[in-house]
Short mmCIF file of N, CA, C and O in Angstrom, two decimals:
data_model
loop_
_atom_site.label_atom_id
_atom_site.label_comp_id
_atom_site.label_asym_id
_atom_site.label_seq_id
_atom_site.Cartn_x
_atom_site.Cartn_y
_atom_site.Cartn_z
N MET A 1 -348.70 -134.15 36.28
CA MET A 1 -348.77 -135.54 36.67
C MET A 1 -347.39 -135.97 37.16
O MET A 1 -346.39 -135.73 36.51
N SER A 2 -347.33 -136.60 38.31
CA SER A 2 -346.05 -137.05 38.84
C SER A 2 -345.73 -138.46 38.35
O SER A 2 -346.58 -139.15 37.80
N VAL A 3 -344.50 -138.87 38.60
CA VAL A 3 -344.01 -140.15 38.11
C VAL A 3 -343.83 -141.11 39.28
O VAL A 3 -343.28 -140.75 40.32
N LYS A 4 -344.30 -142.33 39.12
CA LYS A 4 -343.94 -143.45 39.98
C LYS A 4 -343.12 -144.37 39.08
O LYS A 4 -343.65 -145.21 38.36
N ALA A 5 -341.82 -144.15 39.07
CA ALA A 5 -340.94 -144.82 38.11
C ALA A 5 -340.91 -146.32 38.35
O ALA A 5 -340.52 -146.78 39.41
N GLU A 6 -341.33 -147.05 37.33
CA GLU A 6 -341.24 -148.50 37.32
C GLU A 6 -340.34 -148.98 36.20
O GLU A 6 -339.85 -150.11 36.24
N TYR A 7 -340.15 -148.13 35.18
CA TYR A 7 -339.39 -148.51 33.99
C TYR A 7 -338.38 -147.41 33.64
O TYR A 7 -338.61 -146.24 33.92
N LEU A 8 -337.32 -147.83 32.98
CA LEU A 8 -336.43 -146.93 32.26
C LEU A 8 -336.58 -147.29 30.80
O LEU A 8 -336.46 -148.47 30.42
N VAL A 9 -336.88 -146.30 29.97
CA VAL A 9 -337.09 -146.54 28.55
C VAL A 9 -336.00 -145.81 27.77
O VAL A 9 -335.85 -144.59 27.89
N ILE A 10 -335.27 -146.58 26.98
CA ILE A 10 -334.13 -146.04 26.23
C ILE A 10 -334.54 -145.82 24.78
O ILE A 10 -335.13 -146.70 24.15
N HIS A 11 -334.22 -144.64 24.28
CA HIS A 11 -334.59 -144.22 22.93
C HIS A 11 -333.34 -143.81 22.15
O HIS A 11 -332.31 -143.50 22.72
N THR A 12 -333.48 -143.75 20.84
CA THR A 12 -332.50 -143.09 19.99
C THR A 12 -333.14 -141.82 19.46
O THR A 12 -334.36 -141.78 19.23
N ALA A 13 -332.34 -140.79 19.28
CA ALA A 13 -332.88 -139.54 18.73
C ALA A 13 -333.28 -139.70 17.27
O ALA A 13 -334.02 -138.87 16.74
N ALA A 14 -332.80 -140.76 16.62
CA ALA A 14 -333.05 -140.99 15.18
C ALA A 14 -332.66 -139.76 14.38
O ALA A 14 -333.39 -139.30 13.51
N HIS A 15 -331.49 -139.23 14.71
CA HIS A 15 -331.00 -138.00 14.10
C HIS A 15 -329.76 -138.32 13.28
O HIS A 15 -328.67 -138.44 13.80
N GLY A 16 -329.98 -138.49 12.00
CA GLY A 16 -328.90 -138.82 11.08
C GLY A 16 -329.41 -139.77 10.01
O GLY A 16 -330.60 -139.94 9.81
N ASN A 17 -328.46 -140.39 9.32
CA ASN A 17 -328.77 -141.36 8.29
C ASN A 17 -327.59 -142.32 8.19
O ASN A 17 -326.69 -142.27 9.03
N LYS A 18 -327.57 -143.17 7.18
CA LYS A 18 -326.50 -144.17 7.13
C LYS A 18 -325.12 -143.55 6.97
O LYS A 18 -324.12 -144.14 7.37
N ASP A 19 -325.06 -142.33 6.45
CA ASP A 19 -323.77 -141.66 6.25
C ASP A 19 -323.39 -140.69 7.36
O ASP A 19 -322.22 -140.36 7.51
N ASN A 20 -324.37 -140.22 8.11
CA ASN A 20 -324.12 -139.20 9.14
C ASN A 20 -324.81 -139.58 10.44
O ASN A 20 -325.97 -140.01 10.44
N ASN A 21 -324.08 -139.39 11.52
CA ASN A 21 -324.63 -139.62 12.86
C ASN A 21 -324.45 -138.32 13.63
O ASN A 21 -323.32 -137.91 13.88
N TYR A 22 -325.53 -137.66 13.99
CA TYR A 22 -325.45 -136.34 14.60
C TYR A 22 -325.45 -136.41 16.12
O TYR A 22 -326.13 -137.25 16.71
N ASP A 23 -324.71 -135.52 16.73
CA ASP A 23 -324.61 -135.43 18.17
C ASP A 23 -325.76 -134.55 18.68
O ASP A 23 -325.59 -133.38 19.00
N THR A 24 -326.92 -135.13 18.75
CA THR A 24 -328.16 -134.43 19.06
C THR A 24 -328.11 -133.80 20.45
O THR A 24 -327.71 -134.42 21.41
N THR A 25 -328.54 -132.55 20.53
CA THR A 25 -328.53 -131.82 21.80
C THR A 25 -329.93 -131.76 22.42
O THR A 25 -330.94 -131.97 21.73
N VAL A 26 -329.97 -131.47 23.69
CA VAL A 26 -331.24 -131.25 24.39
C VAL A 26 -332.02 -130.15 23.69
O VAL A 26 -333.24 -130.25 23.49
N GLU A 27 -331.31 -129.09 23.29
CA GLU A 27 -331.98 -127.94 22.66
C GLU A 27 -332.64 -128.34 21.33
O GLU A 27 -333.74 -127.89 21.04
N GLN A 28 -331.97 -129.19 20.56
CA GLN A 28 -332.57 -129.63 19.29
C GLN A 28 -333.84 -130.45 19.54
O GLN A 28 -334.86 -130.24 18.89
N ILE A 29 -333.74 -131.39 20.48
CA ILE A 29 -334.91 -132.22 20.77
C ILE A 29 -336.02 -131.37 21.36
O ILE A 29 -337.19 -131.55 21.02
N GLN A 30 -335.67 -130.42 22.21
CA GLN A 30 -336.67 -129.50 22.78
C GLN A 30 -337.42 -128.79 21.64
O GLN A 30 -338.65 -128.70 21.66
N GLU A 31 -336.68 -128.30 20.67
CA GLU A 31 -337.30 -127.61 19.53
C GLU A 31 -338.25 -128.55 18.78
O GLU A 31 -339.37 -128.16 18.43
N TRP A 32 -337.83 -129.77 18.51
CA TRP A 32 -338.69 -130.75 17.82
C TRP A 32 -339.96 -131.00 18.60
O TRP A 32 -341.05 -131.06 18.04
N HIS A 33 -339.82 -131.17 19.92
CA HIS A 33 -340.97 -131.50 20.74
C HIS A 33 -341.92 -130.31 20.91
O HIS A 33 -343.14 -130.50 20.94
N LEU A 34 -341.38 -129.11 20.99
CA LEU A 34 -342.24 -127.92 21.07
C LEU A 34 -343.05 -127.78 19.78
O LEU A 34 -344.23 -127.41 19.82
N LYS A 35 -342.45 -128.10 18.64
CA LYS A 35 -343.17 -128.04 17.36
C LYS A 35 -344.31 -129.05 17.31
O LYS A 35 -345.26 -128.86 16.56
N ARG A 36 -344.21 -130.12 18.11
CA ARG A 36 -345.28 -131.12 18.19
C ARG A 36 -346.39 -130.67 19.14
O ARG A 36 -347.37 -131.39 19.34
N GLY A 37 -346.18 -129.53 19.80
CA GLY A 37 -347.18 -129.02 20.72
C GLY A 37 -346.97 -129.45 22.16
O GLY A 37 -347.83 -129.21 23.01
N TRP A 38 -345.85 -130.10 22.45
CA TRP A 38 -345.56 -130.50 23.82
C TRP A 38 -345.05 -129.30 24.59
O TRP A 38 -344.52 -128.35 24.02
N LYS A 39 -345.14 -129.36 25.91
CA LYS A 39 -344.74 -128.21 26.72
C LYS A 39 -343.23 -128.10 26.88
O LYS A 39 -342.72 -127.05 27.26
N GLU A 40 -342.51 -129.20 26.65
CA GLU A 40 -341.05 -129.23 26.78
C GLU A 40 -340.54 -130.54 26.22
O GLU A 40 -341.31 -131.36 25.74
N ILE A 41 -339.24 -130.75 26.33
CA ILE A 41 -338.64 -131.99 25.87
C ILE A 41 -339.32 -133.17 26.58
O ILE A 41 -339.65 -133.09 27.76
N GLY A 42 -339.55 -134.24 25.86
CA GLY A 42 -340.26 -135.39 26.41
C GLY A 42 -339.41 -136.32 27.24
O GLY A 42 -339.94 -137.12 28.01
N TYR A 43 -338.08 -136.24 27.08
CA TYR A 43 -337.17 -137.14 27.79
C TYR A 43 -336.66 -136.52 29.08
O TYR A 43 -336.57 -135.31 29.19
N HIS A 44 -336.26 -137.36 29.99
CA HIS A 44 -335.66 -136.89 31.23
C HIS A 44 -334.16 -136.69 31.08
O HIS A 44 -333.57 -135.83 31.75
N PHE A 45 -333.54 -137.47 30.20
CA PHE A 45 -332.08 -137.41 30.00
C PHE A 45 -331.76 -137.57 28.51
O PHE A 45 -332.47 -138.27 27.79
N VAL A 46 -330.67 -136.92 28.09
CA VAL A 46 -330.10 -137.14 26.76
C VAL A 46 -328.62 -137.45 26.97
O VAL A 46 -327.94 -136.74 27.71
N ILE A 47 -328.16 -138.51 26.33
CA ILE A 47 -326.74 -138.88 26.44
C ILE A 47 -326.08 -138.59 25.10
O ILE A 47 -326.42 -139.18 24.08
N ARG A 48 -325.15 -137.64 25.14
CA ARG A 48 -324.46 -137.18 23.93
C ARG A 48 -323.42 -138.21 23.47
O ARG A 48 -323.06 -139.13 24.20
N LEU A 49 -322.92 -138.04 22.25
CA LEU A 49 -321.96 -138.99 21.68
C LEU A 49 -320.69 -139.12 22.53
O LEU A 49 -320.09 -140.19 22.60
N ASN A 50 -320.30 -138.04 23.20
CA ASN A 50 -319.10 -138.08 24.04
C ASN A 50 -319.37 -138.66 25.42
O ASN A 50 -318.47 -138.75 26.25
N GLY A 51 -320.63 -139.03 25.69
CA GLY A 51 -320.99 -139.62 26.97
C GLY A 51 -321.56 -138.65 27.98
O GLY A 51 -322.01 -139.07 29.05
N ASP A 52 -321.56 -137.36 27.66
CA ASP A 52 -322.14 -136.39 28.59
C ASP A 52 -323.63 -136.66 28.76
O ASP A 52 -324.35 -136.84 27.77
N VAL A 53 -324.07 -136.69 30.00
CA VAL A 53 -325.49 -136.88 30.31
C VAL A 53 -326.07 -135.50 30.56
O VAL A 53 -325.62 -134.78 31.45
N THR A 54 -327.05 -135.12 29.74
CA THR A 54 -327.66 -133.80 29.88
C THR A 54 -329.14 -133.96 30.21
O THR A 54 -329.76 -134.97 29.91
N THR A 55 -329.66 -132.95 30.86
CA THR A 55 -331.08 -132.93 31.19
C THR A 55 -331.69 -131.67 30.61
O THR A 55 -331.01 -130.69 30.37
N GLY A 56 -332.98 -131.74 30.38
CA GLY A 56 -333.69 -130.58 29.88
C GLY A 56 -334.62 -130.06 30.95
O GLY A 56 -334.31 -130.09 32.13
N GLU A 57 -335.79 -129.63 30.52
CA GLU A 57 -336.79 -129.07 31.44
C GLU A 57 -337.60 -130.16 32.13
O GLU A 57 -338.33 -129.88 33.07
N ARG A 58 -337.50 -131.39 31.66
CA ARG A 58 -338.32 -132.48 32.20
C ARG A 58 -337.63 -133.03 33.46
O ARG A 58 -336.62 -133.69 33.39
N HIS A 59 -338.21 -132.73 34.63
CA HIS A 59 -337.63 -133.16 35.89
C HIS A 59 -338.12 -134.56 36.26
O HIS A 59 -339.14 -135.02 35.77
N LEU A 60 -337.41 -135.22 37.15
CA LEU A 60 -337.75 -136.59 37.51
C LEU A 60 -339.09 -136.72 38.22
O LEU A 60 -339.67 -137.80 38.23
N ASP A 61 -339.60 -135.64 38.75
CA ASP A 61 -340.91 -135.72 39.39
C ASP A 61 -342.05 -135.45 38.40
O ASP A 61 -343.22 -135.47 38.77
N GLU A 62 -341.71 -135.23 37.14
CA GLU A 62 -342.70 -134.97 36.10
C GLU A 62 -342.78 -136.15 35.13
O GLU A 62 -341.76 -136.71 34.75
N ALA A 63 -344.00 -136.49 34.72
CA ALA A 63 -344.17 -137.52 33.70
C ALA A 63 -343.54 -137.06 32.40
O ALA A 63 -343.60 -135.88 32.05
N GLY A 64 -342.93 -137.98 31.70
CA GLY A 64 -342.33 -137.67 30.42
C GLY A 64 -343.37 -137.64 29.31
O GLY A 64 -344.56 -137.80 29.54
N ALA A 65 -342.88 -137.41 28.11
CA ALA A 65 -343.70 -137.50 26.90
C ALA A 65 -342.85 -138.24 25.89
O ALA A 65 -342.37 -137.67 24.91
N HIS A 66 -342.60 -139.51 26.18
CA HIS A 66 -341.67 -140.26 25.34
C HIS A 66 -342.18 -141.63 24.96
O HIS A 66 -341.67 -142.25 24.03
N VAL A 67 -343.22 -142.14 25.64
CA VAL A 67 -343.73 -143.46 25.31
C VAL A 67 -345.20 -143.57 25.75
O VAL A 67 -345.50 -143.63 26.94
N ALA A 68 -346.09 -143.54 24.78
CA ALA A 68 -347.53 -143.57 25.07
C ALA A 68 -347.87 -144.79 25.92
O ALA A 68 -347.39 -145.89 25.67
N GLY A 69 -348.66 -144.55 26.95
CA GLY A 69 -349.11 -145.62 27.81
C GLY A 69 -348.21 -145.91 29.00
O GLY A 69 -348.58 -146.66 29.89
N LEU A 70 -347.01 -145.30 29.02
CA LEU A 70 -346.08 -145.60 30.10
C LEU A 70 -345.42 -144.34 30.66
O LEU A 70 -344.58 -144.43 31.55
N ASN A 71 -345.80 -143.19 30.17
CA ASN A 71 -345.14 -141.94 30.58
C ASN A 71 -345.16 -141.70 32.08
O ASN A 71 -344.16 -141.26 32.65
N SER A 72 -346.26 -142.00 32.74
CA SER A 72 -346.36 -141.72 34.17
C SER A 72 -345.67 -142.78 35.02
O SER A 72 -345.60 -142.65 36.25
N ARG A 73 -345.15 -143.82 34.36
CA ARG A 73 -344.49 -144.91 35.10
C ARG A 73 -343.05 -145.15 34.64
O ARG A 73 -342.49 -146.21 34.89
N SER A 74 -342.46 -144.16 33.95
CA SER A 74 -341.12 -144.39 33.41
C SER A 74 -340.32 -143.10 33.30
O SER A 74 -340.88 -142.01 33.28
N TYR A 75 -339.02 -143.30 33.21
CA TYR A 75 -338.10 -142.21 32.87
C TYR A 75 -337.58 -142.48 31.47
O TYR A 75 -337.26 -143.62 31.12
N GLY A 76 -337.52 -141.42 30.67
CA GLY A 76 -337.05 -141.54 29.30
C GLY A 76 -335.60 -141.10 29.16
O GLY A 76 -335.23 -140.02 29.60
N ILE A 77 -334.80 -141.95 28.54
CA ILE A 77 -333.39 -141.67 28.27
C ILE A 77 -333.19 -141.73 26.76
O ILE A 77 -333.47 -142.75 26.13
N CYS A 78 -332.74 -140.63 26.18
CA CYS A 78 -332.54 -140.56 24.74
C CYS A 78 -331.04 -140.54 24.42
O CYS A 78 -330.29 -139.74 24.99
N MET A 79 -330.64 -141.40 23.51
CA MET A 79 -329.25 -141.45 23.06
C MET A 79 -329.12 -140.60 21.80
O MET A 79 -329.87 -140.78 20.83
N SER A 80 -328.17 -139.67 21.79
CA SER A 80 -327.91 -138.85 20.61
C SER A 80 -327.53 -139.74 19.43
O SER A 80 -327.02 -140.84 19.61
N GLY A 81 -327.78 -139.22 18.24
CA GLY A 81 -327.41 -139.94 17.03
C GLY A 81 -328.59 -140.73 16.49
O GLY A 81 -329.74 -140.48 16.81
N HIS A 82 -328.26 -141.69 15.63
CA HIS A 82 -329.30 -142.52 15.02
C HIS A 82 -328.95 -143.98 15.21
O HIS A 82 -328.16 -144.56 14.48
N GLY A 83 -329.56 -144.58 16.23
CA GLY A 83 -329.27 -145.95 16.60
C GLY A 83 -329.65 -146.99 15.58
O GLY A 83 -329.19 -148.13 15.65
N ASP A 84 -330.48 -146.64 14.60
CA ASP A 84 -330.82 -147.60 13.55
C ASP A 84 -329.68 -147.75 12.54
O ASP A 84 -329.60 -148.77 11.86
N PHE A 85 -328.84 -146.75 12.44
CA PHE A 85 -327.75 -146.77 11.46
C PHE A 85 -326.37 -146.88 12.08
O PHE A 85 -325.43 -147.32 11.43
N HIS A 86 -326.22 -146.42 13.31
CA HIS A 86 -324.90 -146.36 13.95
C HIS A 86 -324.99 -146.89 15.37
O HIS A 86 -325.95 -146.59 16.09
N ASN A 87 -324.00 -147.66 15.77
CA ASN A 87 -323.93 -148.09 17.16
C ASN A 87 -323.72 -146.87 18.04
O ASN A 87 -323.10 -145.90 17.63
N PHE A 88 -324.21 -146.95 19.26
CA PHE A 88 -323.89 -145.91 20.21
C PHE A 88 -322.41 -145.97 20.51
O PHE A 88 -321.78 -147.03 20.38
N THR A 89 -321.83 -144.85 20.91
CA THR A 89 -320.40 -144.82 21.19
C THR A 89 -320.11 -145.54 22.51
O THR A 89 -321.00 -145.72 23.35
N GLU A 90 -318.87 -145.92 22.70
CA GLU A 90 -318.46 -146.54 23.96
C GLU A 90 -318.75 -145.61 25.13
O GLU A 90 -319.22 -146.05 26.18
N ASN A 91 -318.48 -144.31 24.94
CA ASN A 91 -318.76 -143.34 26.00
C ASN A 91 -320.25 -143.28 26.31
O ASN A 91 -320.65 -143.15 27.47
N GLN A 92 -321.09 -143.35 25.28
CA GLN A 92 -322.54 -143.35 25.51
C GLN A 92 -322.96 -144.58 26.31
O GLN A 92 -323.73 -144.48 27.26
N TYR A 93 -322.45 -145.75 25.90
CA TYR A 93 -322.79 -146.98 26.62
C TYR A 93 -322.35 -146.90 28.08
O TYR A 93 -323.10 -147.28 28.98
N ASN A 94 -321.15 -146.43 28.33
CA ASN A 94 -320.67 -146.32 29.71
C ASN A 94 -321.56 -145.40 30.53
O ASN A 94 -321.91 -145.72 31.67
N SER A 95 -321.92 -144.25 29.96
CA SER A 95 -322.80 -143.31 30.67
C SER A 95 -324.18 -143.89 30.87
O SER A 95 -324.79 -143.70 31.93
N LEU A 96 -324.68 -144.59 29.86
CA LEU A 96 -326.01 -145.21 29.97
C LEU A 96 -326.02 -146.24 31.10
O LEU A 96 -326.95 -146.26 31.92
N ILE A 97 -325.01 -147.06 31.16
CA ILE A 97 -324.93 -148.07 32.22
C ILE A 97 -324.88 -147.40 33.59
O ILE A 97 -325.62 -147.78 34.51
N ASP A 98 -324.02 -146.40 33.74
CA ASP A 98 -323.91 -145.69 35.02
C ASP A 98 -325.24 -145.05 35.42
O ASP A 98 -325.67 -145.15 36.57
N LEU A 99 -325.89 -144.38 34.46
CA LEU A 99 -327.16 -143.71 34.74
C LEU A 99 -328.23 -144.74 35.12
O LEU A 99 -328.96 -144.55 36.09
N CYS A 100 -328.32 -145.82 34.37
CA CYS A 100 -329.33 -146.83 34.65
C CYS A 100 -329.10 -147.46 36.02
O CYS A 100 -330.07 -147.64 36.79
N ILE A 101 -327.87 -147.77 36.35
CA ILE A 101 -327.58 -148.36 37.66
C ILE A 101 -328.01 -147.39 38.77
O ILE A 101 -328.64 -147.80 39.75
N ARG A 102 -327.69 -146.12 38.61
CA ARG A 102 -328.06 -145.13 39.63
C ARG A 102 -329.58 -145.04 39.78
O ARG A 102 -330.12 -145.08 40.89
N LEU A 103 -330.29 -144.94 38.65
CA LEU A 103 -331.75 -144.82 38.70
C LEU A 103 -332.39 -146.11 39.22
O LEU A 103 -333.37 -146.05 39.97
N MET A 104 -331.84 -147.25 38.84
CA MET A 104 -332.37 -148.53 39.32
C MET A 104 -332.25 -148.61 40.84
O MET A 104 -333.19 -149.05 41.51
N LYS A 105 -331.11 -148.19 41.37
CA LYS A 105 -330.91 -148.20 42.82
C LYS A 105 -331.81 -147.19 43.52
O LYS A 105 -332.47 -147.50 44.51
N ASP A 106 -331.83 -145.97 43.00
CA ASP A 106 -332.59 -144.89 43.63
C ASP A 106 -334.10 -145.14 43.63
O ASP A 106 -334.81 -144.71 44.54
N TYR A 107 -334.61 -145.81 42.59
CA TYR A 107 -336.05 -145.97 42.43
C TYR A 107 -336.49 -147.44 42.45
O TYR A 107 -337.63 -147.74 42.12
N ASN A 108 -335.57 -148.32 42.84
CA ASN A 108 -335.88 -149.75 42.99
C ASN A 108 -336.49 -150.32 41.71
O ASN A 108 -337.54 -150.97 41.74
N ILE A 109 -335.83 -150.08 40.59
CA ILE A 109 -336.29 -150.56 39.29
C ILE A 109 -335.48 -151.81 38.93
O ILE A 109 -334.25 -151.74 38.85
N PRO A 110 -336.14 -152.94 38.71
CA PRO A 110 -335.40 -154.16 38.36
C PRO A 110 -334.89 -154.10 36.92
O PRO A 110 -335.47 -153.42 36.07
N VAL A 111 -333.84 -154.84 36.64
CA VAL A 111 -333.23 -154.82 35.32
C VAL A 111 -334.21 -155.23 34.23
O VAL A 111 -334.11 -154.76 33.10
N GLU A 112 -335.18 -156.09 34.56
CA GLU A 112 -336.17 -156.52 33.56
C GLU A 112 -337.03 -155.36 33.08
O GLU A 112 -337.70 -155.47 32.06
N LYS A 113 -337.01 -154.26 33.82
CA LYS A 113 -337.84 -153.11 33.45
C LYS A 113 -337.01 -151.97 32.87
O LYS A 113 -337.46 -150.83 32.82
N VAL A 114 -335.83 -152.31 32.40
CA VAL A 114 -335.01 -151.38 31.61
C VAL A 114 -335.18 -151.85 30.18
O VAL A 114 -334.70 -152.93 29.81
N ILE A 115 -335.91 -151.06 29.39
CA ILE A 115 -336.32 -151.53 28.06
C ILE A 115 -336.00 -150.49 26.99
O ILE A 115 -335.83 -149.31 27.27
N GLY A 116 -335.96 -150.97 25.77
CA GLY A 116 -335.86 -150.09 24.62
C GLY A 116 -337.26 -149.63 24.20
O GLY A 116 -338.25 -150.32 24.49
N HIS A 117 -337.35 -148.51 23.54
CA HIS A 117 -338.63 -147.95 23.14
C HIS A 117 -339.46 -148.96 22.34
O HIS A 117 -340.68 -149.06 22.51
N ARG A 118 -338.81 -149.72 21.48
CA ARG A 118 -339.55 -150.69 20.65
C ARG A 118 -340.18 -151.80 21.47
O ARG A 118 -341.13 -152.45 21.03
N GLU A 119 -339.68 -152.05 22.65
CA GLU A 119 -340.20 -153.12 23.49
C GLU A 119 -341.53 -152.76 24.13
O GLU A 119 -342.20 -153.64 24.68
N ILE A 120 -341.94 -151.52 24.08
CA ILE A 120 -343.18 -151.10 24.71
C ILE A 120 -344.37 -151.85 24.13
O ILE A 120 -345.33 -152.13 24.82
N ASN A 121 -344.28 -152.21 22.87
CA ASN A 121 -345.40 -152.93 22.23
C ASN A 121 -345.66 -154.28 22.89
O ASN A 121 -346.77 -154.79 22.81
N ASN A 122 -344.66 -154.84 23.53
CA ASN A 122 -344.83 -156.11 24.23
C ASN A 122 -345.53 -155.93 25.58
O ASN A 122 -345.95 -156.90 26.19
N LEU A 123 -345.62 -154.68 26.07
CA LEU A 123 -346.17 -154.42 27.38
C LEU A 123 -347.62 -153.96 27.35
O LEU A 123 -348.39 -154.25 28.26
N ILE A 124 -347.96 -153.17 26.33
CA ILE A 124 -349.33 -152.61 26.32
C ILE A 124 -350.10 -153.04 25.09
O ILE A 124 -349.60 -153.61 24.19
#
């Protein structure tokens, strides 16, 4: 299934706890998602704690597996670490902003359609 990107959906890897924030890798998420029976990592991008933007096997022309009901209309961006317990790093925020601006320009996505994963409940 191909993607007609209308949304950017930002996720946290939820990898860590109140005492530890892990620098989650594409390979780790790939392993988690394969164990769920998915064919590959569900996100299109992972932004590491140092701000490096990494990609896995999920290409931009492929629907993601990151948000039920919106996969064929969105790109998934996962932030390493655990956003419920720790703020994203300054480097992560800078990379996220740069990536979102690029994708918004390339795919004509308005800022109102850059959402967090939890916001999906307001849409469907």
